[in-house]
Coordinates of C-alpha atoms in Angstrom, one line a residue:
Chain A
X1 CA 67.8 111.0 101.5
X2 CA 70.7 109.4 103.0
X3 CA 74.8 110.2 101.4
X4 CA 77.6 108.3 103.2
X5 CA 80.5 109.7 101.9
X6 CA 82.5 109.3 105.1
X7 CA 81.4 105.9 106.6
X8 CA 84.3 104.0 105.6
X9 CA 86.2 106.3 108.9
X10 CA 83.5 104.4 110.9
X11 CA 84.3 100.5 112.1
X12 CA 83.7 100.6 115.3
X13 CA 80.8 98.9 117.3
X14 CA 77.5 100.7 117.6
X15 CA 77.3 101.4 121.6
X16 CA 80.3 103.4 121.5
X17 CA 79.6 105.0 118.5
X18 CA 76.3 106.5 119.9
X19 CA 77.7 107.3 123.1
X20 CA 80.7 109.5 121.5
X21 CA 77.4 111.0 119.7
X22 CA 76.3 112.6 123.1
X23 CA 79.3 112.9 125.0
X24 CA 79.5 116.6 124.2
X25 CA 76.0 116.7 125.7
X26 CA 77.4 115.1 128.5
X27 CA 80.4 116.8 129.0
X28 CA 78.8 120.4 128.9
X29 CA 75.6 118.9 130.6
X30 CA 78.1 118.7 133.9
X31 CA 79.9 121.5 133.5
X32 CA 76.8 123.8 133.4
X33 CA 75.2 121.5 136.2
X34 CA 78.6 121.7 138.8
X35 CA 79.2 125.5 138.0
X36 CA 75.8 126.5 138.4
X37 CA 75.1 124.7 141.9
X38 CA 78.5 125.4 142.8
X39 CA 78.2 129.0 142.0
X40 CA 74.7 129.1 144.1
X41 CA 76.0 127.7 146.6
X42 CA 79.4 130.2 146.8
X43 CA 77.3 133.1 146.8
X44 CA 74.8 131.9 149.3
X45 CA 78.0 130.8 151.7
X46 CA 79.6 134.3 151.0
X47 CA 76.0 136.3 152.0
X48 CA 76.1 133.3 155.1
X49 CA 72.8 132.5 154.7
X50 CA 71.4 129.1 156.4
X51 CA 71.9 125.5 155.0
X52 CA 68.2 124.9 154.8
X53 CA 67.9 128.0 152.3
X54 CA 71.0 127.4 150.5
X55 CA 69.4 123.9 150.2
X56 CA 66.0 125.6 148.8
X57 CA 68.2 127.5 146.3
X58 CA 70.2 124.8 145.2
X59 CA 67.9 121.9 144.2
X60 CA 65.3 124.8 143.0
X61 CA 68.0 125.8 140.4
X62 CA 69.4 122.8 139.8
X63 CA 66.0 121.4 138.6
X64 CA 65.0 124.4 136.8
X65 CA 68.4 125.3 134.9
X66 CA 68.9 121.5 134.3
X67 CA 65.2 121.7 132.9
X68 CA 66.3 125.0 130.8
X69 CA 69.3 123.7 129.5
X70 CA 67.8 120.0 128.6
X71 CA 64.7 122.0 127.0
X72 CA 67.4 124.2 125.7
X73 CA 69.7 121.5 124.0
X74 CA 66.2 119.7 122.3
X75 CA 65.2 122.7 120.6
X76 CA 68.3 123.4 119.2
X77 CA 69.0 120.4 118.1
X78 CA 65.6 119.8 116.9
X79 CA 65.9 123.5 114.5
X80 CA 69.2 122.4 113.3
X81 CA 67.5 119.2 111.8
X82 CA 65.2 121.0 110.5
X83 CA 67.0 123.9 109.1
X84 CA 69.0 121.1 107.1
X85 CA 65.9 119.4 106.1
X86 CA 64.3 122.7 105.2
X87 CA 67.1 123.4 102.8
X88 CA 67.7 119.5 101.6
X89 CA 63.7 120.5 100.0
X90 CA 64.6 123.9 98.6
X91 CA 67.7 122.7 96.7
X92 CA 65.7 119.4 95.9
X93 CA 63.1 121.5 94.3
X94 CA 65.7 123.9 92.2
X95 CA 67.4 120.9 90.9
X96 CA 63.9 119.3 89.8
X97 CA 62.4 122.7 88.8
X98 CA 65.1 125.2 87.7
X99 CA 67.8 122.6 86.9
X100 CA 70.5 125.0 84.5
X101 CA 70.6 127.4 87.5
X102 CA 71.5 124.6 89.9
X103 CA 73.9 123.1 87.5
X104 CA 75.6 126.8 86.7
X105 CA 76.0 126.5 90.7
X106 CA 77.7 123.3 90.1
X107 CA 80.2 124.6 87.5
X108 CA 81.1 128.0 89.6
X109 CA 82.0 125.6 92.9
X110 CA 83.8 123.6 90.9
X111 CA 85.7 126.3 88.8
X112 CA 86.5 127.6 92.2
X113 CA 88.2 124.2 92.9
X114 CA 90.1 125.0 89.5
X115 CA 88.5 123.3 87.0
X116 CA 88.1 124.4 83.4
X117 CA 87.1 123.9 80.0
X118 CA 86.3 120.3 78.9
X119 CA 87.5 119.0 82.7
X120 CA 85.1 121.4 84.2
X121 CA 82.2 120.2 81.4
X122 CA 82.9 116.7 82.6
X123 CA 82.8 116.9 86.4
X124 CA 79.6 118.9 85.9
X125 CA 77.7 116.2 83.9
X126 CA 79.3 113.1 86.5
X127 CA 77.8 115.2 89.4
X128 CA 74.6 116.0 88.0
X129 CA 74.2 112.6 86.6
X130 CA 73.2 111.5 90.5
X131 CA 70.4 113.7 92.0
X132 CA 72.0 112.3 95.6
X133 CA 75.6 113.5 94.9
X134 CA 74.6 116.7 93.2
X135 CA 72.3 117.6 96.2
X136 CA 75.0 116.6 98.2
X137 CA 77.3 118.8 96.9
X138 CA 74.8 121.9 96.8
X139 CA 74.3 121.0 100.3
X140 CA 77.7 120.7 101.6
X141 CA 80.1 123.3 99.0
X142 CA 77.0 126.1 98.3
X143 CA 75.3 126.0 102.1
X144 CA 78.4 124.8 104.2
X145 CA 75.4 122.4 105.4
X146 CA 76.4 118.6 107.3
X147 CA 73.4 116.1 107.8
X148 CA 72.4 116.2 111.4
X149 CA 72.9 113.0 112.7
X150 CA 71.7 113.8 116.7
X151 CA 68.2 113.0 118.0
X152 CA 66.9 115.8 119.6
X153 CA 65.3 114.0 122.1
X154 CA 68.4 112.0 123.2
X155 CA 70.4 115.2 123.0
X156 CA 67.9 116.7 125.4
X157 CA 67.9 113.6 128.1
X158 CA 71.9 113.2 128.3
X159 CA 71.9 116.7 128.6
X160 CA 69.4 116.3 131.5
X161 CA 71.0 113.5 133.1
X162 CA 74.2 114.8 133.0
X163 CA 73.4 118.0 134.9
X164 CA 71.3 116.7 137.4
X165 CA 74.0 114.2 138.5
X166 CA 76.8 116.6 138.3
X167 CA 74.7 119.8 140.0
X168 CA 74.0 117.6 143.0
X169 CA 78.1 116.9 143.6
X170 CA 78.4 120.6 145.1
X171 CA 74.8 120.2 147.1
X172 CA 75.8 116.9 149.1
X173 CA 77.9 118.6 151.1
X174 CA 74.6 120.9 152.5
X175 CA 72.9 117.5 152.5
X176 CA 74.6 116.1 155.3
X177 CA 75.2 118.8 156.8
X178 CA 71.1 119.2 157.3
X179 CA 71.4 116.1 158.2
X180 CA 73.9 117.0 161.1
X181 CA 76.3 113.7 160.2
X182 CA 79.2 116.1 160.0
X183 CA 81.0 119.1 162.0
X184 CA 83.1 120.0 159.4
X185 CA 81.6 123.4 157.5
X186 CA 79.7 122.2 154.6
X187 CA 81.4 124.8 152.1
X188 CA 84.7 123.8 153.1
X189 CA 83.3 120.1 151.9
X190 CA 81.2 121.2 149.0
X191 CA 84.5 122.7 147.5
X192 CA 86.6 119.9 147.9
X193 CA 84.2 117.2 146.7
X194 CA 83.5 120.1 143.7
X195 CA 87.1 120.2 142.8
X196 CA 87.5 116.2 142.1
X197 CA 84.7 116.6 140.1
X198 CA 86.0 119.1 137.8
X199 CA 89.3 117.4 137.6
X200 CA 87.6 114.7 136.7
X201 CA 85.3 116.3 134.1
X202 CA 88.3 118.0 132.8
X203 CA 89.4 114.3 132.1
X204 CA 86.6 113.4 130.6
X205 CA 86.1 116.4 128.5
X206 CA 89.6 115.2 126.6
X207 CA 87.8 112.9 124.3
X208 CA 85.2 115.7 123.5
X209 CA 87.6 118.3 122.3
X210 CA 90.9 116.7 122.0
X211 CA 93.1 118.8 123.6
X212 CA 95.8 118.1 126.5
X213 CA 94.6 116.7 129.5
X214 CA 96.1 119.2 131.6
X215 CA 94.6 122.3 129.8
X216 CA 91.6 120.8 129.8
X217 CA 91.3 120.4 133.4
X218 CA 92.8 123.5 134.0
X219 CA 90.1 124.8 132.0
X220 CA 87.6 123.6 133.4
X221 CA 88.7 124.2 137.2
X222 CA 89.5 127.8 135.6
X223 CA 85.4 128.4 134.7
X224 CA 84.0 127.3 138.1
X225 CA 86.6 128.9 140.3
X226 CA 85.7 132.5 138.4
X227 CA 82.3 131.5 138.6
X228 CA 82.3 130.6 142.2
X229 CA 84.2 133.1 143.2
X230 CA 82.2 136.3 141.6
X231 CA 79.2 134.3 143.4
X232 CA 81.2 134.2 146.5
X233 CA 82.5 137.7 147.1
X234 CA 79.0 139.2 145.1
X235 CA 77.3 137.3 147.9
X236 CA 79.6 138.6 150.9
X237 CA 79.5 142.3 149.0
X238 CA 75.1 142.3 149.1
X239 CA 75.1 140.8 152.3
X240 CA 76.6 143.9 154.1
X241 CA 74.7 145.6 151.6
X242 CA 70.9 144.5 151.9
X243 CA 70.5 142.7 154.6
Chain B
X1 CA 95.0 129.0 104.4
X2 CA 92.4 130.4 103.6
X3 CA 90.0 129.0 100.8
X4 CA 86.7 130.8 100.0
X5 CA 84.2 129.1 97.9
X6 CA 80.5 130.2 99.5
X7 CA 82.0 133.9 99.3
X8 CA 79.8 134.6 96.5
X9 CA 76.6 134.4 98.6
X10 CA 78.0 137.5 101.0
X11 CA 77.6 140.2 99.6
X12 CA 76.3 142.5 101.9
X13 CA 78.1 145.1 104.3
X14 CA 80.6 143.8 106.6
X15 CA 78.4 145.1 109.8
X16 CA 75.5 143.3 109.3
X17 CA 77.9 139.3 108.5
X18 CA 79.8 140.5 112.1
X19 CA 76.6 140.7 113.6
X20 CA 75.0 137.7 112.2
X21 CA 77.8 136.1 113.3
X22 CA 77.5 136.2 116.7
X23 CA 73.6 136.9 116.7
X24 CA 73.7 132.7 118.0
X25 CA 75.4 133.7 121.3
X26 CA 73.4 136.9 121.6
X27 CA 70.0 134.5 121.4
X28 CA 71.4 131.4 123.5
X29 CA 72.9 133.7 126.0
X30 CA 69.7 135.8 126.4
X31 CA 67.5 133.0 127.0
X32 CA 70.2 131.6 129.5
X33 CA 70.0 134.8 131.2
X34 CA 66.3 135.3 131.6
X35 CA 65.8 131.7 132.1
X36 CA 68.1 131.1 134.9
X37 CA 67.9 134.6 137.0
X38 CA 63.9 134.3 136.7
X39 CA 64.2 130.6 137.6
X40 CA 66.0 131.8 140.7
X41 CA 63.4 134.5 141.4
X42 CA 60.5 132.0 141.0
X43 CA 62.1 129.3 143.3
X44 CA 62.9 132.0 146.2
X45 CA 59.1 133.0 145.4
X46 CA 58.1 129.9 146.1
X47 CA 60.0 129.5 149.2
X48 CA 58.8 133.1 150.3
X49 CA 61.6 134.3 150.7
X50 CA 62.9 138.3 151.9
X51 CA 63.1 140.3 149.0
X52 CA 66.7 141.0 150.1
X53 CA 68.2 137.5 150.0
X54 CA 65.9 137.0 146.5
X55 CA 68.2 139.8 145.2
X56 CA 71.2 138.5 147.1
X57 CA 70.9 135.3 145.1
X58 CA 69.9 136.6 142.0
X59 CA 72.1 139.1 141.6
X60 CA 74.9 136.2 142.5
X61 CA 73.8 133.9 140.0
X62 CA 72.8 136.5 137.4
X63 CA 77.1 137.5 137.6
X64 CA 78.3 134.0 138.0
X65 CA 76.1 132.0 135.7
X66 CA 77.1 134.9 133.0
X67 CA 80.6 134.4 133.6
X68 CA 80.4 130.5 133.8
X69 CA 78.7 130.3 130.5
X70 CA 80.8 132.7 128.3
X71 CA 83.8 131.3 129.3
X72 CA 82.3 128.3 128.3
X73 CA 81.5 129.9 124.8
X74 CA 84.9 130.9 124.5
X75 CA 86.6 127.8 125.8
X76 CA 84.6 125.5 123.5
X77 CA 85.3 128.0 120.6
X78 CA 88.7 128.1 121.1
X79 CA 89.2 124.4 121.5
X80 CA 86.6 123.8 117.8
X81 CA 89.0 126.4 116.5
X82 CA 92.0 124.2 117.8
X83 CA 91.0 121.2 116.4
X84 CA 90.7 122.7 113.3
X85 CA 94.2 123.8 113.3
X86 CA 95.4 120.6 114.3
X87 CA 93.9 118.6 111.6
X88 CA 94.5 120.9 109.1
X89 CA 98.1 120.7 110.0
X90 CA 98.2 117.4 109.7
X91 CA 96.4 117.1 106.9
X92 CA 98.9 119.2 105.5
X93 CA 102.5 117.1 106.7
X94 CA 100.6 114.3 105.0
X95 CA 100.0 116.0 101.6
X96 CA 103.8 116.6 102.1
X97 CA 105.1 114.0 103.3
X98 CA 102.7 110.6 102.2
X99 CA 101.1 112.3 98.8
X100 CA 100.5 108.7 97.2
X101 CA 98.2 108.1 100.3
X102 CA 96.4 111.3 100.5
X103 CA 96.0 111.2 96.7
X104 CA 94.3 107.8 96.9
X105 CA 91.9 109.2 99.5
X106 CA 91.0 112.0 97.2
X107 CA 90.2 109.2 94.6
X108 CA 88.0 107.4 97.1
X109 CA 85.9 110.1 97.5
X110 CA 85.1 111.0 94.2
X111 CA 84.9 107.2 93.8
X112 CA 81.8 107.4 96.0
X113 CA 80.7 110.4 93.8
X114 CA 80.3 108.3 91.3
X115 CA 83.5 108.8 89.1
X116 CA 85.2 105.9 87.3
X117 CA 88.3 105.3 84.5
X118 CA 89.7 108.0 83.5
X119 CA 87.1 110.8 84.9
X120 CA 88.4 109.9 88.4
X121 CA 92.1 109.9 87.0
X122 CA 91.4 113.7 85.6
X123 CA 89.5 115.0 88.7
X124 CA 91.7 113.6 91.2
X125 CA 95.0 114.9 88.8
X126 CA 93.0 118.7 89.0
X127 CA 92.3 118.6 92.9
X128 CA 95.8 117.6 93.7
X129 CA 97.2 120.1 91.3
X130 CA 96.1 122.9 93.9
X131 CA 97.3 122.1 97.5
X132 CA 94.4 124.6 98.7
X133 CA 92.0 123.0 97.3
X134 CA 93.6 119.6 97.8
X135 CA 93.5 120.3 101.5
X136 CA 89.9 121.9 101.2
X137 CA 88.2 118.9 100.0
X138 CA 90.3 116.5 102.8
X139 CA 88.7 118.4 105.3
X140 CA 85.1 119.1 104.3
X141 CA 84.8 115.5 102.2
X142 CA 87.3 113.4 104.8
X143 CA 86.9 114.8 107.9
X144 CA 83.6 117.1 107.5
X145 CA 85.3 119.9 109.3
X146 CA 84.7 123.5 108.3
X147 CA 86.7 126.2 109.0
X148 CA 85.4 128.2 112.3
X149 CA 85.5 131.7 111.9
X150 CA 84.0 133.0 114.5
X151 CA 86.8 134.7 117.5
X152 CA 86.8 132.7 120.5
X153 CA 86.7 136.2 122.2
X154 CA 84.0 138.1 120.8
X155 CA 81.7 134.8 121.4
X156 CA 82.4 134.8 124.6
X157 CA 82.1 139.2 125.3
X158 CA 78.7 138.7 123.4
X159 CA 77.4 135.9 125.5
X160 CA 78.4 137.9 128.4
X161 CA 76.6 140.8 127.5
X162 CA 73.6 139.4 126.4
X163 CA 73.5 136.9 129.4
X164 CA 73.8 140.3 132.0
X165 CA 71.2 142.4 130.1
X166 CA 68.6 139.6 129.4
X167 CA 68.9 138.3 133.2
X168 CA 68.8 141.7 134.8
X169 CA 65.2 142.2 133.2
X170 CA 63.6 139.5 136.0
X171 CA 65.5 141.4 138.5
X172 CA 64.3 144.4 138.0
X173 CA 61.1 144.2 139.4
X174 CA 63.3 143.5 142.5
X175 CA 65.0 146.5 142.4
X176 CA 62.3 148.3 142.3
X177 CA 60.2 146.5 145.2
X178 CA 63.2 146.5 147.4
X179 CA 63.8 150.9 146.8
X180 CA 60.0 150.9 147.5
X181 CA 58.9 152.1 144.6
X182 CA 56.2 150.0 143.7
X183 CA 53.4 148.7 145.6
X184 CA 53.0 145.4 143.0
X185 CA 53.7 142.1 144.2
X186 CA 57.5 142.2 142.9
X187 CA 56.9 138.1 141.8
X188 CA 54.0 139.3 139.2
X189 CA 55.7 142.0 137.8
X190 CA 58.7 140.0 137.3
X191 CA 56.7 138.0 135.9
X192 CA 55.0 140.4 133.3
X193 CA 58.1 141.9 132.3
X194 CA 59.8 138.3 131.8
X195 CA 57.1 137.3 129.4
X196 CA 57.3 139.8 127.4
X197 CA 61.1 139.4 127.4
X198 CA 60.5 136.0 126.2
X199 CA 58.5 137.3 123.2
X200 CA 60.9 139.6 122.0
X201 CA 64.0 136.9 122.6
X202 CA 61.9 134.6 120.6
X203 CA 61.1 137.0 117.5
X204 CA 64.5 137.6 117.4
X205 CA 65.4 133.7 117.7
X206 CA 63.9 133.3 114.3
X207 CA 66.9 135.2 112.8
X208 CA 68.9 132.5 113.8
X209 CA 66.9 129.3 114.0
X210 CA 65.0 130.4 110.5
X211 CA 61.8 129.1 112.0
X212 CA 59.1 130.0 112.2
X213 CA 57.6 133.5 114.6
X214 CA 54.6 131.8 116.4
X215 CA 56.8 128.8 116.8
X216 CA 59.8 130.5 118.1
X217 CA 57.9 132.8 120.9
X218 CA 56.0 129.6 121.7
X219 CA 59.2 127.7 122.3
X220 CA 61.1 130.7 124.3
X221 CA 57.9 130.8 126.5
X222 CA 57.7 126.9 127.3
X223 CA 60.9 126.8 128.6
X224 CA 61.1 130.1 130.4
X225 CA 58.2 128.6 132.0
X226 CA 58.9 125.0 132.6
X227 CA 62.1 126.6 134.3
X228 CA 60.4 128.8 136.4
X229 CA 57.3 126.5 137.6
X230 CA 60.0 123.9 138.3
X231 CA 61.6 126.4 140.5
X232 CA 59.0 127.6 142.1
X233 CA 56.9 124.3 143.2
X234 CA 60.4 123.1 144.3
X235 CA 61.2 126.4 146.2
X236 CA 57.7 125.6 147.8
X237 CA 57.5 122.2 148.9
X238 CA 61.3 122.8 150.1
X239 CA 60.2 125.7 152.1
X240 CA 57.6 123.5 154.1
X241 CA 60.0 120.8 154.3
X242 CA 62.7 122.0 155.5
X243 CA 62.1 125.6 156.7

């Protein structure tokens, strides 16, 4: 039961058309994955625990929240679908089974839109004339309902992907630094690199929501700097605390 | 501008619509809460870890992570509101300004309804008649936008909440160990309590998802644990690795 009312907005090729699909998978994928690590990572510099168990911490969360999120993003994707298909059924069944009731639904949306008398008589018979439009129009003016184009599964990988990649920018820093190729202190690093990336996801994130470029970056560096920071002095705070 | 054509379906008191309303960020939250604050408690499990620094980083995370993400709600509802505004605005200056345009679109759409001669002539002559409704079916038909009506504020205060509550449960058992008031392993404890967490957050999931129970605990459990086994595997084999 496919209705394309609004493919006519649609000439572009394919390939970019499915990758504007998940780019708000991608986008948040990254933010959740930079602001988590980062955030780990703030709060175990501020209780000034060791690189090799800020290490521990930080690829243990980044692979389970990355796992939670991507497992997270499927199965909400995958109950939206189904929500709309559970729906598309009911209303497919009223219109075969109890049809008058369906098609007194048809005549209060459209005498909401202003339509009366004769005109109203007429819009009600064109619609109900094709079971695709009518359901369409149940779907879309009764249940506020849009066909969920996603797969869930794809949904759930970008997601994945996108976290992973992004989570490890703030752990590269501790990386190297286990590694002993730098002298410089590895939070001093991990914040810099972390910064770039934010700007840069801020960039990105542009085509997702359309607004300004600098709001959006200020945005985004906005959410991991509180984020970092409550880690940070949280850390520093339970440190004098508990240990 | 506001136009209300599904308000017939609400007719219940205005407490229980506010609530549903927001019950999406209660769920999502909780399960980011739990998820991620017992995923941290698993991985420093693994690692054997002091129960100190496990509450150090949990507590860090539990704060950050729960600021992180309902900024995020309210960012991301604040920029869908946005771009509602937007396009309805210029949606609008082109009703004004280009009506011959906009009046064709509105005939293309009912074109694709299935209206033809002078049907189409008298429904598109009704819709335009009413700039409300004119504008109403450019958006939902055109651009498949509905109007957000959620508060960009209250998404984000009830993510927070329900982020801070639902990940403190995991900790707990922490808590508890560390004021030496249980003689339990804190890690299957945590454990216990998270579960049943889970189940609860999962019965109430099926408010929102409309799914069904068994499915819904079933789902809430396999990725509370997919988290947390990632975490704590990870949290082991880094401990011999690098501690």
């Amino acid at each position: 039961m496919e209705i394309e009312l609004n493919d006519s907005k649609h000439t572009r090729n394919s390939w970019m058309e499915r990758f504007e699909t998940y780019l708000p998978e991608v986008v948040y994928g990254s933010i959740d994955g930079i602001v988590t690590t980062f955030a780990v990572v703030a709060g175990a510099a501020g209780a000034e625990l060791q690189i090799n168990i800020i290490l521990i911490l930080g690829m243990a969360n980044l692979f389970a929240d990355g796992l939670s999120m991507s497992i997270g993003s499927y199965l909400s994707n995958k109950s939206e679908r189904d929500n709309y298909q559970k729906h598309l059924h009911i209303e497919e069944w009223e219109i075969e089974n109890m049809p008058d009731d369906e098609r007194k639904e048809i005549e209060m949306i459209y005498r909401q839109k202003g339509f009366e008398g004769k005109e109203l008589e007429m819009v009600v018979n064109r619609i109900t004339s094709n079971k695709k439009v009518w359901l369409d129009t149940m779907m879309k003016d009764e249940l506020g309902l849009s066909e969920q184009k996603k797969s869930p599964l794809k949904a759930g990988l970008s997601t994945l992907v996108a976290f992973i990649t992004a989570g490890a920018i703030p752990l590269a820093a501790y990386i190297l630094a286990y590694a002993g190729k730098y002298q410089i202190d590895p939070f001093i690093l991990s914040s810099l690199v972390t910064v770039f990336a934010f700007i840069l996801i801020g960039y990105i994130k542009t085509y997702v929501t359309q607004i300004g470029l600098l709001r959006s970056i200020l945005e985004t560096l906005l959410l991991g700097a509180a984020a970092a920071m409550a880690a940070y002095f949280l850390g520093d705070y339970l440190e004098k605390l508990l240990v």
